[in-house]
CSV table of C-alpha atoms in Angstrom, one decimal:
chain,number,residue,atom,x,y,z
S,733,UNK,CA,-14.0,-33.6,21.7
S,734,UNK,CA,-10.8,-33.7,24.0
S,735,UNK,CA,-11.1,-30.5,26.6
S,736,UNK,CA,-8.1,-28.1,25.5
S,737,UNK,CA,-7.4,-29.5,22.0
S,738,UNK,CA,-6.1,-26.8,20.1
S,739,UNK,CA,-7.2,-26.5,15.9
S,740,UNK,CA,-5.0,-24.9,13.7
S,741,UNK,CA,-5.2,-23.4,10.5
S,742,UNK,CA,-4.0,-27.2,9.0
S,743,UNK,CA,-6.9,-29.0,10.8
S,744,UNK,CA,-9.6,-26.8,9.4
S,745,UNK,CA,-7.9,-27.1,5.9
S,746,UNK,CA,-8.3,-31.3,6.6
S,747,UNK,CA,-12.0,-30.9,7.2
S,748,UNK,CA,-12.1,-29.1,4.3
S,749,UNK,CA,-10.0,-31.5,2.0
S,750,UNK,CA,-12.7,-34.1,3.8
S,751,UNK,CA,-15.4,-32.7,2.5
S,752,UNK,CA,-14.3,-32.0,-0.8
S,753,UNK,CA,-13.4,-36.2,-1.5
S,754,UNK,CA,-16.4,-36.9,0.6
S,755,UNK,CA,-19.1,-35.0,-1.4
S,756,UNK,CA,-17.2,-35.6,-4.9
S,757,UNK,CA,-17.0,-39.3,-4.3
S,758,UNK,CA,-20.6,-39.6,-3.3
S,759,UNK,CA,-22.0,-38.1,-6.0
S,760,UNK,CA,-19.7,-39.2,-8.6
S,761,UNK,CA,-19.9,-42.9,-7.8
S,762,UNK,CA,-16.0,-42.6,-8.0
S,763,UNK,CA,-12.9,-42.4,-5.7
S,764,UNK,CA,-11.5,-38.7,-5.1
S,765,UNK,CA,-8.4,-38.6,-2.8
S,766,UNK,CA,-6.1,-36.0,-1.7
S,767,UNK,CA,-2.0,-35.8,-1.1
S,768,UNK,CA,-1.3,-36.5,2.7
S,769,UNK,CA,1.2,-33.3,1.7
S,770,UNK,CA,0.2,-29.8,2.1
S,771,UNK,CA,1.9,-27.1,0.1
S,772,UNK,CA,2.9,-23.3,2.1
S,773,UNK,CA,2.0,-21.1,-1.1
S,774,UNK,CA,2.0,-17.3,-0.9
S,775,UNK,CA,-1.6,-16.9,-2.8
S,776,UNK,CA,-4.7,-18.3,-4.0
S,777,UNK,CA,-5.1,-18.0,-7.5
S,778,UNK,CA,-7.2,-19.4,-10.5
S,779,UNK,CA,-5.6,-21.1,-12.9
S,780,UNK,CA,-6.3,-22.6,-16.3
S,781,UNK,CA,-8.2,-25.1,-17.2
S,782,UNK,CA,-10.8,-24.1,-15.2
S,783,UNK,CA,-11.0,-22.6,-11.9
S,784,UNK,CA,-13.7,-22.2,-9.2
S,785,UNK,CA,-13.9,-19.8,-6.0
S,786,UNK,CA,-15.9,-19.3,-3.0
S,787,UNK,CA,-15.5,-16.9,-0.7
S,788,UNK,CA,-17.0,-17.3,3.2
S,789,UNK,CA,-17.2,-15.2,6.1
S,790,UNK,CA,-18.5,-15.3,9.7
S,791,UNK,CA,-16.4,-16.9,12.5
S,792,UNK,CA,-13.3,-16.7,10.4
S,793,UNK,CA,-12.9,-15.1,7.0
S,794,UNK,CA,-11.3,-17.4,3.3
S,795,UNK,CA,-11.1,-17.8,0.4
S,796,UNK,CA,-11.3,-21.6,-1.4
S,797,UNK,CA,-10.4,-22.2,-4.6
S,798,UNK,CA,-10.4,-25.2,-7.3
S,799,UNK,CA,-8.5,-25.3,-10.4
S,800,UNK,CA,-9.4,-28.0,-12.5
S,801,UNK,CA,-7.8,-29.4,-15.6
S,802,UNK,CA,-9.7,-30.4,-18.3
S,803,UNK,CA,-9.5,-33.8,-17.6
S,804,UNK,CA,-10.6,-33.8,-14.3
S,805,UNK,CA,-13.4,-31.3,-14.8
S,806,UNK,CA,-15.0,-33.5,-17.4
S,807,UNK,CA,-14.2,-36.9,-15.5
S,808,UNK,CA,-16.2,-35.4,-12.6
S,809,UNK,CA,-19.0,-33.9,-15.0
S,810,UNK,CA,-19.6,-37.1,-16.9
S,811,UNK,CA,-19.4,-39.3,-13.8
S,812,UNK,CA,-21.8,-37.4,-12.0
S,813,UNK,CA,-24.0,-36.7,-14.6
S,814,UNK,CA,-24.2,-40.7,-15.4
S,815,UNK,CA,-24.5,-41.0,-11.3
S,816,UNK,CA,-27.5,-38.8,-11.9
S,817,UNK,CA,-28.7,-41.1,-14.7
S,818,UNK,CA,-28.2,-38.6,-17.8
S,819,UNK,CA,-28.1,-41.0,-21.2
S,820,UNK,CA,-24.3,-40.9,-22.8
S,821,UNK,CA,-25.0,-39.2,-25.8
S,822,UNK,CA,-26.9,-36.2,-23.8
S,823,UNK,CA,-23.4,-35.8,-22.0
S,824,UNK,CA,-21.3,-32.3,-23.0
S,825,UNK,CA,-17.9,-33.2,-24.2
S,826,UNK,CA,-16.0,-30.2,-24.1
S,827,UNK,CA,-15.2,-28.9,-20.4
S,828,UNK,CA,-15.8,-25.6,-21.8
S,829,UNK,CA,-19.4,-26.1,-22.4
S,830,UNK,CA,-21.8,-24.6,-20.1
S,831,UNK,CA,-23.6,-27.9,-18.8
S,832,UNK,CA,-19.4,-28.7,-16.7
S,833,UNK,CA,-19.5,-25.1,-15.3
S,834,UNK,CA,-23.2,-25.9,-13.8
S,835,UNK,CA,-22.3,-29.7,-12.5
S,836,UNK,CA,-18.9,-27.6,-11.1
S,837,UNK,CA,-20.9,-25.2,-9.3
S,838,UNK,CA,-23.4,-27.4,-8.0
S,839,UNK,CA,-20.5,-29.6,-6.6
S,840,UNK,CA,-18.8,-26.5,-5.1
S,841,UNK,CA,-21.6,-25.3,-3.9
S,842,UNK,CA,-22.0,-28.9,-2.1
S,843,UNK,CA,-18.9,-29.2,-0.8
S,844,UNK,CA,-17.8,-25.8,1.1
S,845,UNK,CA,-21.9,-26.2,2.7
S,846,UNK,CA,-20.7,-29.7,3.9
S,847,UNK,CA,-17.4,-27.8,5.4
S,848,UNK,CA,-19.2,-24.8,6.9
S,849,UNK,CA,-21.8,-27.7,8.4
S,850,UNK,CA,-18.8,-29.1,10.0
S,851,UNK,CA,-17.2,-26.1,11.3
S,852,UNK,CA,-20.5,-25.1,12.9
S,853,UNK,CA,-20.9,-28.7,14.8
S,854,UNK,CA,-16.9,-29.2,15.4
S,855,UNK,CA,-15.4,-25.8,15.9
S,856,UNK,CA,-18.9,-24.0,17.4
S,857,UNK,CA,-18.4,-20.9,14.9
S,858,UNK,CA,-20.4,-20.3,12.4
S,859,UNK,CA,-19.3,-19.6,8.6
S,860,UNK,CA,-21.7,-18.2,5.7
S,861,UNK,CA,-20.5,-18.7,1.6
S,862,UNK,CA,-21.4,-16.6,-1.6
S,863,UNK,CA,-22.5,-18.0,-4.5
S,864,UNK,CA,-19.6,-20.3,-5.7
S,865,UNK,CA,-18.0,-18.8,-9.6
S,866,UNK,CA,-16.7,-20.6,-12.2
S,867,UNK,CA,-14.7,-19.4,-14.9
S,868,UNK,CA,-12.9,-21.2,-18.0
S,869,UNK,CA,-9.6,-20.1,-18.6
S,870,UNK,CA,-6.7,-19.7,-21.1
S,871,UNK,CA,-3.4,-21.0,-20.6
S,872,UNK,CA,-2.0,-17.2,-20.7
S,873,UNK,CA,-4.2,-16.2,-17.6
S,874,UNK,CA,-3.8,-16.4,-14.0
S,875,UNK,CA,-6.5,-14.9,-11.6
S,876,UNK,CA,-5.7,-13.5,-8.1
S,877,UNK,CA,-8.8,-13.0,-5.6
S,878,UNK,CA,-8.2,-10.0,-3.2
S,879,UNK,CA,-9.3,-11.5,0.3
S,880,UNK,CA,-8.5,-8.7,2.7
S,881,UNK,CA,-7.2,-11.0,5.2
S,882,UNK,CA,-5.6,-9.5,7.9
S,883,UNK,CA,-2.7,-12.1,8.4
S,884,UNK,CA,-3.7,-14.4,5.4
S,885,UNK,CA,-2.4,-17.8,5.7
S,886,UNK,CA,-2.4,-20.1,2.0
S,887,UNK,CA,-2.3,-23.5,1.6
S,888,UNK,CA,-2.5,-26.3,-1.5
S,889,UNK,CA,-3.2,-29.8,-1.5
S,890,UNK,CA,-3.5,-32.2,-4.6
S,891,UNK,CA,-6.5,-33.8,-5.2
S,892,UNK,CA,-6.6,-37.0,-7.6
S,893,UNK,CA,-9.8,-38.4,-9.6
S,894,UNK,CA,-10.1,-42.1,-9.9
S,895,UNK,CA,-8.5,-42.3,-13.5
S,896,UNK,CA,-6.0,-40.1,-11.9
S,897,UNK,CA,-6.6,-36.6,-13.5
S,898,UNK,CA,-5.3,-34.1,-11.1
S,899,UNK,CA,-6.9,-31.0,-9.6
S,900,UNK,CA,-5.9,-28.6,-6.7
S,901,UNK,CA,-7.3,-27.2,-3.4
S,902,UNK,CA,-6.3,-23.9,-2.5
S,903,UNK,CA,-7.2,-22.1,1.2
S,904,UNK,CA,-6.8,-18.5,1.9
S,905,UNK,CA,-7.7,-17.6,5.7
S,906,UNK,CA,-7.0,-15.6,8.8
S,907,UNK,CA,-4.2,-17.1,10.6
S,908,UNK,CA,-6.5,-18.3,14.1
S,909,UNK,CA,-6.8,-21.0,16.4
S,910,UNK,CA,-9.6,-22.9,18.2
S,911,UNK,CA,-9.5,-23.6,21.9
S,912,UNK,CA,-11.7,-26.0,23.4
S,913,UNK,CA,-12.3,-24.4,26.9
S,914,UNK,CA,-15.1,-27.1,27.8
S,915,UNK,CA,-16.2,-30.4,26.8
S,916,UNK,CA,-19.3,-31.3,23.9
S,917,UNK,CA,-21.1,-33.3,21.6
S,918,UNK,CA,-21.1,-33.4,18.3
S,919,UNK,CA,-24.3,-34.4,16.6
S,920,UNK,CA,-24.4,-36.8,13.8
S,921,UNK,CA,-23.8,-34.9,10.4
S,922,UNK,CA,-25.4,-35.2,7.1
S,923,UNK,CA,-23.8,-37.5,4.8
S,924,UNK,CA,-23.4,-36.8,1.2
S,925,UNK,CA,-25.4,-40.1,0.6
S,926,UNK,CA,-28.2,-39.0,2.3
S,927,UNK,CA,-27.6,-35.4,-0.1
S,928,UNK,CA,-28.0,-37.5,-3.2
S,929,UNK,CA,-30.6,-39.4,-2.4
S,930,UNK,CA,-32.7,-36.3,-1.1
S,931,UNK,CA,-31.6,-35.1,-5.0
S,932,UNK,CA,-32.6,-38.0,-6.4
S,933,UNK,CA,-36.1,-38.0,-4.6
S,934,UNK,CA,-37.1,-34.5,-5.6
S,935,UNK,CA,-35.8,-34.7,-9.2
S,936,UNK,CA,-38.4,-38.4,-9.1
S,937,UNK,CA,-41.0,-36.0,-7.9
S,938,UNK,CA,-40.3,-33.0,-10.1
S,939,UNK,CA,-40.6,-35.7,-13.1
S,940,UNK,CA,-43.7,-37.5,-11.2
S,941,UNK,CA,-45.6,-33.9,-11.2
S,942,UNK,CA,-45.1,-33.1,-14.7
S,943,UNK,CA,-46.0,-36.3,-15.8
S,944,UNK,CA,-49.4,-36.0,-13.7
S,945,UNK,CA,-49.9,-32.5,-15.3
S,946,UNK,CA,-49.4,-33.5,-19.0
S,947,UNK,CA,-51.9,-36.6,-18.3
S,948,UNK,CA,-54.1,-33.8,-16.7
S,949,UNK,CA,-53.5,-31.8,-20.0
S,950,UNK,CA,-54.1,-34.5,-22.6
S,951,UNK,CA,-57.1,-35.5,-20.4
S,952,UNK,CA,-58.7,-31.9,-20.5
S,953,UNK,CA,-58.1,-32.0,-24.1
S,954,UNK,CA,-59.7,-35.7,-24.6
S,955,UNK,CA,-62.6,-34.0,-22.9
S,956,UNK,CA,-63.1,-30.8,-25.2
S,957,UNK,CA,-62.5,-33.1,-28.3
S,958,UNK,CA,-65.6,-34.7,-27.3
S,959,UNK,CA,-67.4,-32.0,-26.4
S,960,UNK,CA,-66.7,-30.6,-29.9
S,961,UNK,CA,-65.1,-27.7,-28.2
C-alpha cells in the first residue's frame, strides 16, 4: 500500500460492501451488486422483512446490519441452497421459515469474517464479531441497536440480487481514520471460492463417514444374524 494513504470511514464501508457481493455471489452461484451511492443516515435500524445484525469490536467498534425483503431473502436461500445441491422440493418457501434464518446467518456470519479478515491484512487492526442474529419482522416494527459509539458515523448502501430483489447495507462505527506511516505487504486473502469448496469437501466427508458407519452397522448386524445372536 501507498506510504501515507489515508482510509476513511467510506473506504472501510467499500471493503465491507466487497465482501458482502463477494461471499453472496460465490455461494449463491448468482450476481449480487451494490449502488456506487452511499446514503448519510442518522441510525442503523432493522427493518421488516427480515433483518440481520452483527456487532464487532476490537481496533474500531460497529454495528452492521441487513434488512432483507422477502424476496431477496428467499432468492438468496433457494440459490444457495441449490448451489449447495439441496433437491427443489426439500427447499422452504416461506422466508419466514426457520431453514432462510439459518442460510441468513450462515451467510452473515461469512461475510463480516471475510471483512474482519481484510481489515486485519489491509488496515493492520484487528476486529472480533458476535454471533450474527436474525429476526423476522412485521411491517409495524422497526428495531434500533444501541452501539455506544462515541462519535457514531451511519451509512446505507443498496444492494441488488440477480432478479433484482433489493436489500440494504447499513454501517454504524466510530468516526476514525487509518494512516499508513510505513510501507507493507498484503498477503494473498482467502477467496470465497476456496470457502465453498472447503464446505463442500467436509459436508462430502461428513456424508462419506456416515455412510462407512451404517455399512459398518448393517455389517455387524449381517454378522449376529448369522451367529444366531
Amino acid at each position: 500500500m501507498k506510504k501515507n494513504k489515508i482510509i476513511t470511514t467510506e473506504d472501510i464501508l467499500l471493503k465491507l460492501c466487497q465482501s458482502v457481493s463477494k461471499v453472496l455471489t460465490s455461494a449463491t452461484a448468482s450476481n449480487v451488486t451494490y449502488s456506487a451511492m452511499v446514503q448519510k443516515i442518522t441510525k442503523t435500524s432493522l427493518k421488516p422483512d427480515f433483518g440481520c445484525f452483527v456487532l464487532f469490536d476490537g481496533g474500531f467498534s460497529g454495528l452492521v446490519v441487513i434488512n432483507f425483503t422477502s424476496k431477496a431473502a428467499l432468492e438468496l436461500y433457494t440459490s444457495y441452497m441449490r448451489n449447495m445441491g439441496m433437491p427443489e422440493e426439500e427447499l422452504a418457501v416461506l422466508h419466514t421459515s426457520d431453514e432462510v434464518g439459518d442460510v441468513l446467518g450462515e451467510l452473515m456470519n461469512q461475510l463480516v469474517g471475510d471483512f474482519t479478515n481484510k481489515v486485519r491484512k489491509e488496515l493492520q487492526t484487528n476486529i472480533t464479531q458476535n454471533q450474527p442474529k436474525m429476526l423476522s419482522l412485521n411491517k409495524q416494527v422497526i428495531l434500533s441497536v444501541d452501539t455506544n459509539l462515541d462519535r457514531p458515523q451511519a451509512r446505507r448502501v443498496t444492494f441488488s440480487t440477480q432478479n433484482n430483489n433489493i436489500f440494504y447495507l447499513e454501517l454504524a462505527m466510530d468516526k476514525t481514520e487509518f494512516i499508513q506511516l510505513e510501507e507493507f505487504d498484503i498477503d494473498d486473502e482467502e477467496t470465497p471460492d476456496s470457502i465453498f469448496e472447503q464446505t463442500q469437501q467436509s459436508m462430502s466427508q461428513s456424508k462419506s463417514t456416515k455412510s462407512a458407519e451404517n455399512e459398518s452397522l448393517a455389517g455387524s448386524n449381517d454378522l449376529l444374524d448369522e451367529l444366531g445372536i
